[in-house]
Amino acid sequence: MPARTTLPLPWLDRAGRLSALKLLCFLLVLAPGLYLAQGYARDALGAKPVTALIHATGEWAVRLLLATLAVSPLRRIADWPRLINLRRMLGLSALAYALAHLVLYVVDQNYDLAKVASEIALRIYLTVGFVALAGLVALGWTSTDGAIRRMGPAWHRLHRLSYPIAALGLLHYFLQSKIDVTDPVFWTGLFVLLMGWRLMHRLSAPTRPWSLLLLALGSALLTALLEAAWYGLKSGVPAGLVLGANLDFSGPIRPAWWVLGVGLLLPLVNALRGRPEARRTGPRPAPGLVPARAMPQKP
Ligand code: HEM
């Protein structure tokens, strides 16, 4: 009798049982897509619905990519190992939104594939987006258990590319912005926070509330500097003016403060849920899209 194959339903755990955590995650990643689809169907997305969809799907691709990268830090900071089971779903959702983003761009160009290709080749922000998308496709393609087993240690090297891919996605976000870069600065600030945690971890710094507090402060400062540098280089606005805007609370709160707010949740969560970390016991989880159990061990 042929072996029975089960569909890899996203809400089931590896033993085939319903996982409430995975089901919740699945519904959450699906929700923006459904919301946008109903907005389109009800003609509620403004005068240029396809453009609105291009923007929204691009934003969700970035958010979900960062959420994927946040899984490893959060599982340690909150001492919540089961979080790793969400990483592949989050990564594949980022890929799905990014692919929808490209398809919508093709629709926007009246399905003229030659024009799409030439625009991607000629406009630097589209070239950057294309490289990021190609990288995401490579990670998604190799995220099956079979690919992980076949690739062995090369899988680790490939999936470490998730960080530069996220950086390219963020650069694409900056480059396509006209004047106001508040949103890309905020998401890049969160990326800085994640990279900072990775650096701390690599240097074997302990995951403790005080170290996470320093990480939050440093990331917020770097976010403010990044914002000042971008406006300075792009529009010649003096850095002092942009930095000063961070202390002016009569207008919109600058992204560095939002990054600080998110960053401060980390020491709080760690104080409430974390436990004194045993320094690197067991194999280190690889970056990328896949649950730890499916991964090959390093030789
Ligand atoms: C072939 C690949 C891609 C193409 C052709 C493309 C195309 C575009 C276009 C046309 C825009 C709108 C620009 C404007 O209105 O002036 C845009 C914005 C954006 N894209 Fe992409 N993109 C690609 C890949 C990606 C990837 C891989 C990501 C994320 C990982 C991404 C994230 C974004 C974001 C966040 C925005 C800005 C949304 C906003 O301002 O609200 N894009 N992209």
Tab-separated table of C-alpha atoms and ligand atoms in Angstrom:
chain	number	residue	atom	x	y	z
A	1	MET	CA	0.000	0.000	0.000
A	2	PRO	CA	1.420	3.469	-0.824
A	3	ALA	CA	2.528	5.522	2.181
A	4	ARG	CA	-0.141	8.008	3.302
A	5	THR	CA	1.020	11.592	2.884
A	6	THR	CA	-0.488	14.300	5.028
A	7	LEU	CA	-0.892	17.848	3.821
A	8	PRO	CA	1.407	20.215	5.739
A	9	LEU	CA	-1.474	22.278	7.109
A	10	PRO	CA	-0.004	25.387	8.738
A	11	TRP	CA	-2.016	25.061	11.957
A	12	LEU	CA	-0.807	21.519	12.745
A	13	ASP	CA	2.302	20.751	14.759
A	14	ARG	CA	4.815	18.139	13.657
A	15	ALA	CA	2.839	15.379	15.317
A	16	GLY	CA	-0.229	16.377	13.278
A	17	ARG	CA	-2.082	17.872	16.269
A	18	LEU	CA	-3.819	21.242	16.186
A	19	SER	CA	-1.508	23.943	17.572
A	20	ALA	CA	-3.368	26.966	18.961
A	21	LEU	CA	-0.228	29.102	18.610
A	22	LYS	CA	0.261	28.178	14.944
A	23	LEU	CA	-3.440	28.631	14.193
A	24	LEU	CA	-3.373	32.109	15.752
A	25	CYS	CA	-0.245	33.020	13.794
A	26	PHE	CA	-1.820	31.727	10.562
A	27	LEU	CA	-4.947	33.837	11.096
A	28	LEU	CA	-2.842	36.891	11.928
A	29	VAL	CA	-0.689	36.662	8.786
A	30	LEU	CA	-3.762	36.019	6.652
A	31	ALA	CA	-5.754	38.942	8.092
A	32	PRO	CA	-4.004	41.825	6.236
A	33	GLY	CA	-4.420	40.022	2.896
A	34	LEU	CA	-8.120	39.397	3.523
A	35	TYR	CA	-8.620	42.957	4.725
A	36	LEU	CA	-6.972	44.343	1.579
A	37	ALA	CA	-8.934	41.971	-0.668
A	38	GLN	CA	-12.263	43.051	0.836
A	39	GLY	CA	-11.187	46.717	0.576
A	40	TYR	CA	-10.499	46.179	-3.116
A	41	ALA	CA	-13.792	44.338	-3.635
A	42	ARG	CA	-15.716	47.157	-1.919
A	43	ASP	CA	-13.802	49.786	-3.936
A	44	ALA	CA	-12.598	51.317	-0.662
A	45	LEU	CA	-8.874	51.722	-1.444
A	46	GLY	CA	-9.006	55.202	-2.944
A	47	ALA	CA	-8.565	56.520	-6.455
A	48	LYS	CA	-5.624	54.191	-7.227
A	49	PRO	CA	-6.483	50.854	-5.639
A	50	VAL	CA	-3.649	48.900	-7.281
A	51	THR	CA	-1.075	51.462	-6.111
A	52	ALA	CA	-2.563	51.264	-2.615
A	53	LEU	CA	-2.245	47.479	-2.751
A	54	ILE	CA	1.386	47.694	-3.963
A	55	HIS	CA	2.228	49.867	-0.965
A	56	ALA	CA	0.327	47.779	1.568
A	57	THR	CA	1.745	44.436	0.385
A	58	GLY	CA	5.291	45.906	0.386
A	59	GLU	CA	4.823	47.122	3.953
A	60	TRP	CA	3.497	43.747	5.095
A	61	ALA	CA	6.397	41.961	3.425
A	62	VAL	CA	8.839	44.098	5.433
A	63	ARG	CA	6.896	43.699	8.701
A	64	LEU	CA	6.672	39.920	8.369
A	65	LEU	CA	10.326	39.640	7.389
A	66	LEU	CA	11.307	41.501	10.549
A	67	ALA	CA	8.872	39.369	12.576
A	68	THR	CA	10.649	36.290	11.187
A	69	LEU	CA	14.014	37.645	12.294
A	70	ALA	CA	12.564	38.508	15.712
A	71	VAL	CA	11.632	34.897	16.490
A	72	SER	CA	15.081	33.759	17.678
A	73	PRO	CA	15.699	36.794	19.922
A	74	LEU	CA	12.203	36.608	21.408
A	75	ARG	CA	12.323	32.910	22.178
A	76	ARG	CA	15.432	33.520	24.266
A	77	ILE	CA	14.427	36.821	25.820
A	78	ALA	CA	10.989	35.484	26.800
A	79	ASP	CA	12.267	31.957	27.400
A	80	TRP	CA	9.576	30.683	25.030
A	81	PRO	CA	11.093	27.851	22.926
A	82	ARG	CA	7.848	27.006	21.099
A	83	LEU	CA	8.019	30.335	19.304
A	84	ILE	CA	10.475	28.731	16.887
A	85	ASN	CA	7.564	26.758	15.384
A	86	LEU	CA	6.251	30.005	13.892
A	87	ARG	CA	9.396	31.018	12.052
A	88	ARG	CA	8.798	29.149	8.804
A	89	MET	CA	5.184	30.352	8.587
A	90	LEU	CA	6.215	33.964	9.160
A	91	GLY	CA	9.016	33.764	6.595
A	92	LEU	CA	6.801	32.176	3.952
A	93	SER	CA	4.122	34.802	4.607
A	94	ALA	CA	6.698	37.552	4.019
A	95	LEU	CA	7.537	35.838	0.729
A	96	ALA	CA	3.835	35.556	-0.200
A	97	TYR	CA	3.216	39.280	0.397
A	98	ALA	CA	6.386	40.175	-1.536
A	99	LEU	CA	5.290	38.008	-4.497
A	100	ALA	CA	1.823	39.585	-4.415
A	101	HIS	CA	3.612	42.971	-4.400
A	102	LEU	CA	5.454	42.077	-7.616
A	103	VAL	CA	2.311	40.666	-9.280
A	104	LEU	CA	0.465	43.896	-8.448
A	105	TYR	CA	3.302	45.893	-9.969
A	106	VAL	CA	2.937	43.808	-13.155
A	107	VAL	CA	-0.816	44.535	-13.121
A	108	ASP	CA	-0.040	48.233	-12.638
A	109	GLN	CA	2.189	48.101	-15.728
A	110	ASN	CA	-0.702	46.611	-17.752
A	111	TYR	CA	0.940	43.163	-17.833
A	112	ASP	CA	3.723	44.530	-20.059
A	113	LEU	CA	6.482	42.176	-18.893
A	114	ALA	CA	9.123	43.755	-21.126
A	115	LYS	CA	8.419	47.134	-19.485
A	116	VAL	CA	8.521	45.565	-16.011
A	117	ALA	CA	11.890	43.972	-16.770
A	118	SER	CA	13.357	47.191	-18.171
A	119	GLU	CA	12.060	49.234	-15.220
A	120	ILE	CA	13.634	46.749	-12.804
A	121	ALA	CA	16.916	46.965	-14.709
A	122	LEU	CA	16.895	50.772	-14.964
A	123	ARG	CA	15.489	52.019	-11.655
A	124	ILE	CA	17.838	51.359	-8.817
A	125	TYR	CA	15.116	51.065	-6.153
A	126	LEU	CA	13.370	48.396	-8.222
A	127	THR	CA	16.651	46.572	-8.850
A	128	VAL	CA	17.267	46.495	-5.093
A	129	GLY	CA	13.708	45.217	-4.486
A	130	PHE	CA	14.165	42.551	-7.148
A	131	VAL	CA	17.389	41.265	-5.568
A	132	ALA	CA	15.653	41.130	-2.179
A	133	LEU	CA	12.735	39.234	-3.697
A	134	ALA	CA	15.050	36.791	-5.506
A	135	GLY	CA	16.761	36.136	-2.159
A	136	LEU	CA	13.418	35.556	-0.445
A	137	VAL	CA	12.404	33.095	-3.163
A	138	ALA	CA	15.670	31.168	-2.642
A	139	LEU	CA	15.026	30.999	1.122
A	140	GLY	CA	11.387	29.982	0.642
A	141	TRP	CA	12.302	27.336	-1.943
A	142	THR	CA	14.784	25.727	0.450
A	143	SER	CA	12.550	25.872	3.518
A	144	THR	CA	11.116	22.362	3.193
A	145	ASP	CA	12.344	19.645	5.558
A	146	GLY	CA	13.645	17.691	2.531
A	147	ALA	CA	15.704	20.636	1.237
A	148	ILE	CA	17.128	21.203	4.713
A	149	ARG	CA	18.241	17.573	4.983
A	150	ARG	CA	19.683	17.526	1.468
A	151	MET	CA	21.618	20.778	1.820
A	152	GLY	CA	23.217	20.040	5.177
A	153	PRO	CA	25.544	22.800	6.420
A	154	ALA	CA	25.111	24.805	3.192
A	155	TRP	CA	21.553	25.417	4.354
A	156	HIS	CA	22.842	27.425	7.337
A	157	ARG	CA	25.010	29.576	5.106
A	158	LEU	CA	22.158	30.256	2.681
A	159	HIS	CA	19.618	31.125	5.369
A	160	ARG	CA	22.003	33.537	7.036
A	161	LEU	CA	21.217	35.686	3.971
A	162	SER	CA	17.872	36.547	5.573
A	163	TYR	CA	19.607	39.506	7.278
A	164	PRO	CA	21.106	41.120	4.140
A	165	ILE	CA	17.825	40.407	2.329
A	166	ALA	CA	15.909	42.322	5.012
A	167	ALA	CA	18.461	45.144	4.719
A	168	LEU	CA	17.863	45.294	0.945
A	169	GLY	CA	14.089	45.323	1.492
A	170	LEU	CA	14.525	48.282	3.844
A	171	LEU	CA	16.838	50.082	1.405
A	172	HIS	CA	14.174	49.625	-1.303
A	173	TYR	CA	11.660	51.109	1.175
A	174	PHE	CA	13.885	54.171	1.744
A	175	LEU	CA	14.688	54.694	-1.927
A	176	GLN	CA	11.055	54.626	-3.061
A	177	SER	CA	10.035	57.171	-0.384
A	178	LYS	CA	9.574	60.652	-1.737
A	179	ILE	CA	10.413	63.053	1.122
A	180	ASP	CA	9.074	61.660	4.376
A	181	VAL	CA	11.070	58.620	5.563
A	182	THR	CA	9.445	58.286	8.995
A	183	ASP	CA	8.133	54.764	8.340
A	184	PRO	CA	11.280	53.272	6.787
A	185	VAL	CA	13.338	54.856	9.601
A	186	PHE	CA	11.102	53.190	12.202
A	187	TRP	CA	11.304	49.714	10.607
A	188	THR	CA	15.041	50.096	10.066
A	189	GLY	CA	15.358	51.062	13.736
A	190	LEU	CA	13.718	47.751	14.651
A	191	PHE	CA	16.123	45.989	12.295
A	192	VAL	CA	19.001	47.718	14.115
A	193	LEU	CA	17.543	46.426	17.396
A	194	LEU	CA	17.498	42.878	16.002
A	195	MET	CA	21.024	43.158	14.628
A	196	GLY	CA	22.177	44.567	17.944
A	197	TRP	CA	20.754	41.560	19.752
A	198	ARG	CA	22.467	39.260	17.269
A	199	LEU	CA	25.781	41.002	17.920
A	200	MET	CA	25.273	40.725	21.681
A	201	HIS	CA	24.534	37.051	21.286
A	202	ARG	CA	27.560	36.484	19.084
A	203	LEU	CA	29.757	38.193	21.689
A	204	SER	CA	28.121	35.901	24.291
A	205	ALA	CA	26.783	38.902	26.209
A	206	PRO	CA	24.190	37.676	28.719
A	207	THR	CA	20.524	38.138	27.851
A	208	ARG	CA	19.567	40.089	30.974
A	209	PRO	CA	17.316	43.115	31.560
A	210	TRP	CA	20.263	45.510	31.935
A	211	SER	CA	21.946	44.410	28.690
A	212	LEU	CA	18.608	44.622	26.856
A	213	LEU	CA	18.079	48.108	28.284
A	214	LEU	CA	21.427	49.190	26.840
A	215	LEU	CA	20.464	47.577	23.538
A	216	ALA	CA	17.185	49.551	23.445
A	217	LEU	CA	18.940	52.849	24.192
A	218	GLY	CA	21.705	52.219	21.639
A	219	SER	CA	19.227	51.216	18.919
A	220	ALA	CA	17.086	54.314	19.511
A	221	LEU	CA	20.169	56.527	19.309
A	222	LEU	CA	21.301	54.877	16.079
A	223	THR	CA	17.787	55.321	14.662
A	224	ALA	CA	17.909	59.068	15.380
A	225	LEU	CA	21.361	59.295	13.771
A	226	LEU	CA	20.208	57.307	10.742
A	227	GLU	CA	17.259	59.657	10.256
A	228	ALA	CA	19.507	62.720	10.521
A	229	ALA	CA	22.054	61.184	8.107
A	230	TRP	CA	19.357	60.315	5.531
A	231	TYR	CA	17.802	63.792	5.497
A	232	GLY	CA	21.261	65.373	5.537
A	233	LEU	CA	22.490	63.387	2.531
A	234	LYS	CA	19.240	63.421	0.543
A	235	SER	CA	17.961	66.938	1.125
A	236	GLY	CA	20.856	68.769	2.797
A	237	VAL	CA	18.871	69.388	6.003
A	238	PRO	CA	21.360	70.117	8.838
A	239	ALA	CA	21.720	67.105	11.149
A	240	GLY	CA	21.177	69.312	14.228
A	241	LEU	CA	17.709	70.272	12.994
A	242	VAL	CA	16.613	66.672	12.462
A	243	LEU	CA	18.108	65.505	15.755
A	244	GLY	CA	16.474	68.455	17.504
A	245	ALA	CA	13.084	67.427	16.111
A	246	ASN	CA	13.362	64.351	18.345
A	247	LEU	CA	13.051	66.638	21.364
A	248	ASP	CA	10.136	68.624	19.998
A	249	PHE	CA	7.010	66.874	21.253
A	250	SER	CA	4.551	69.387	19.811
A	251	GLY	CA	4.643	67.518	16.456
A	252	PRO	CA	4.581	63.818	15.578
A	253	ILE	CA	6.736	61.602	17.813
A	254	ARG	CA	9.928	60.750	15.887
A	255	PRO	CA	10.670	57.094	15.015
A	256	ALA	CA	13.642	56.877	17.434
A	257	TRP	CA	11.176	57.164	20.347
A	258	TRP	CA	8.983	54.424	18.916
A	259	VAL	CA	12.042	52.210	18.550
A	260	LEU	CA	12.931	52.991	22.165
A	261	GLY	CA	9.381	52.084	23.198
A	262	VAL	CA	9.552	48.711	21.441
A	263	GLY	CA	13.111	48.158	22.700
A	264	LEU	CA	12.089	48.794	26.314
A	265	LEU	CA	9.576	45.966	26.098
A	266	LEU	CA	12.501	43.551	25.804
A	267	PRO	CA	14.028	44.097	29.287
A	268	LEU	CA	10.494	44.130	30.687
A	269	VAL	CA	9.588	40.803	29.067
A	270	ASN	CA	12.935	39.356	30.093
A	271	ALA	CA	12.456	40.466	33.699
A	272	LEU	CA	8.984	38.911	33.801
A	273	ARG	CA	9.519	35.723	31.797
A	274	GLY	CA	13.225	35.151	31.190
A	275	ARG	CA	15.502	33.059	33.317
A	276	PRO	CA	19.213	33.503	33.912
A	277	GLU	CA	20.615	32.246	30.673
A	278	ALA	CA	22.835	29.230	30.601
A	279	ARG	CA	25.464	30.319	28.132
A	280	ARG	CA	24.784	28.724	24.827
A	281	THR	CA	23.774	25.254	25.784
A	282	GLY	CA	22.871	23.049	22.860
A	283	PRO	CA	22.892	23.937	19.181
A	284	ARG	CA	22.327	27.545	18.211
A	285	PRO	CA	19.185	28.094	16.132
A	286	ALA	CA	19.965	29.074	12.581
A	287	PRO	CA	18.586	32.260	11.137
A	288	GLY	CA	15.980	32.089	8.418
A	289	LEU	CA	12.631	30.506	7.907
A	290	VAL	CA	12.783	27.084	9.449
A	291	PRO	CA	12.069	25.400	12.795
A	292	ALA	CA	15.143	24.268	14.697
A	293	ARG	CA	14.181	20.599	14.786
A	294	ALA	CA	14.189	20.332	11.000
A	295	MET	CA	17.679	21.735	10.686
A	296	PRO	CA	20.906	19.878	10.139
A	297	GLN	CA	23.469	20.143	12.915
A	298	LYS	CA	26.759	21.774	12.183
A	299	PRO	CA	29.603	19.295	11.695
B	1	HEM	C1	10.757	42.794	-8.128
B	1	HEM	C2	10.597	43.178	-6.891
B	1	HEM	C3	9.884	44.434	-6.471
B	1	HEM	C4	9.260	45.400	-7.218
B	1	HEM	C5	9.098	45.469	-8.730
B	1	HEM	C6	8.759	46.387	-6.307
B	1	HEM	C7	8.049	47.517	-6.667
B	1	HEM	C8	7.615	48.507	-5.819
B	1	HEM	C9	6.917	49.695	-6.203
B	1	HEM	C10	6.542	50.059	-7.643
B	1	HEM	C11	6.665	50.410	-5.101
B	1	HEM	C12	5.911	51.750	-5.009
B	1	HEM	C13	6.806	52.878	-5.380
B	1	HEM	C14	6.056	54.195	-5.538
B	1	HEM	O1	4.860	54.263	-5.351
B	1	HEM	O2	6.722	55.171	-5.874
B	1	HEM	C15	7.208	49.673	-3.993
B	1	HEM	C16	7.147	50.070	-2.690
B	1	HEM	C17	7.532	49.281	-1.636
B	1	HEM	N1	8.088	48.027	-1.696
B	1	HEM	FE1	8.588	47.030	-3.354
B	1	HEM	N2	9.069	46.017	-5.034
B	1	HEM	C18	9.759	44.817	-5.091
B	1	HEM	C19	10.246	44.089	-4.035
B	1	HEM	C20	9.998	44.370	-2.724
B	1	HEM	C21	10.379	43.540	-1.615
B	1	HEM	C22	11.101	42.194	-1.717
B	1	HEM	C23	9.962	44.181	-0.491
B	1	HEM	C24	10.075	43.772	0.951
B	1	HEM	C25	10.813	42.834	1.430
B	1	HEM	C26	9.341	45.419	-0.888
B	1	HEM	C27	8.821	46.363	-0.026
B	1	HEM	C28	8.288	47.582	-0.417
B	1	HEM	C29	7.858	48.595	0.506
B	1	HEM	C30	7.906	48.498	2.032
B	1	HEM	C31	7.378	49.662	-0.259
B	1	HEM	C32	6.842	50.988	0.277
B	1	HEM	C33	5.421	50.895	0.726
B	1	HEM	C34	4.918	52.227	1.221
B	1	HEM	O3	5.538	53.253	1.004
B	1	HEM	O4	3.855	52.255	1.811
B	1	HEM	N3	9.369	45.496	-2.247
B	1	HEM	N4	7.783	48.516	-4.466
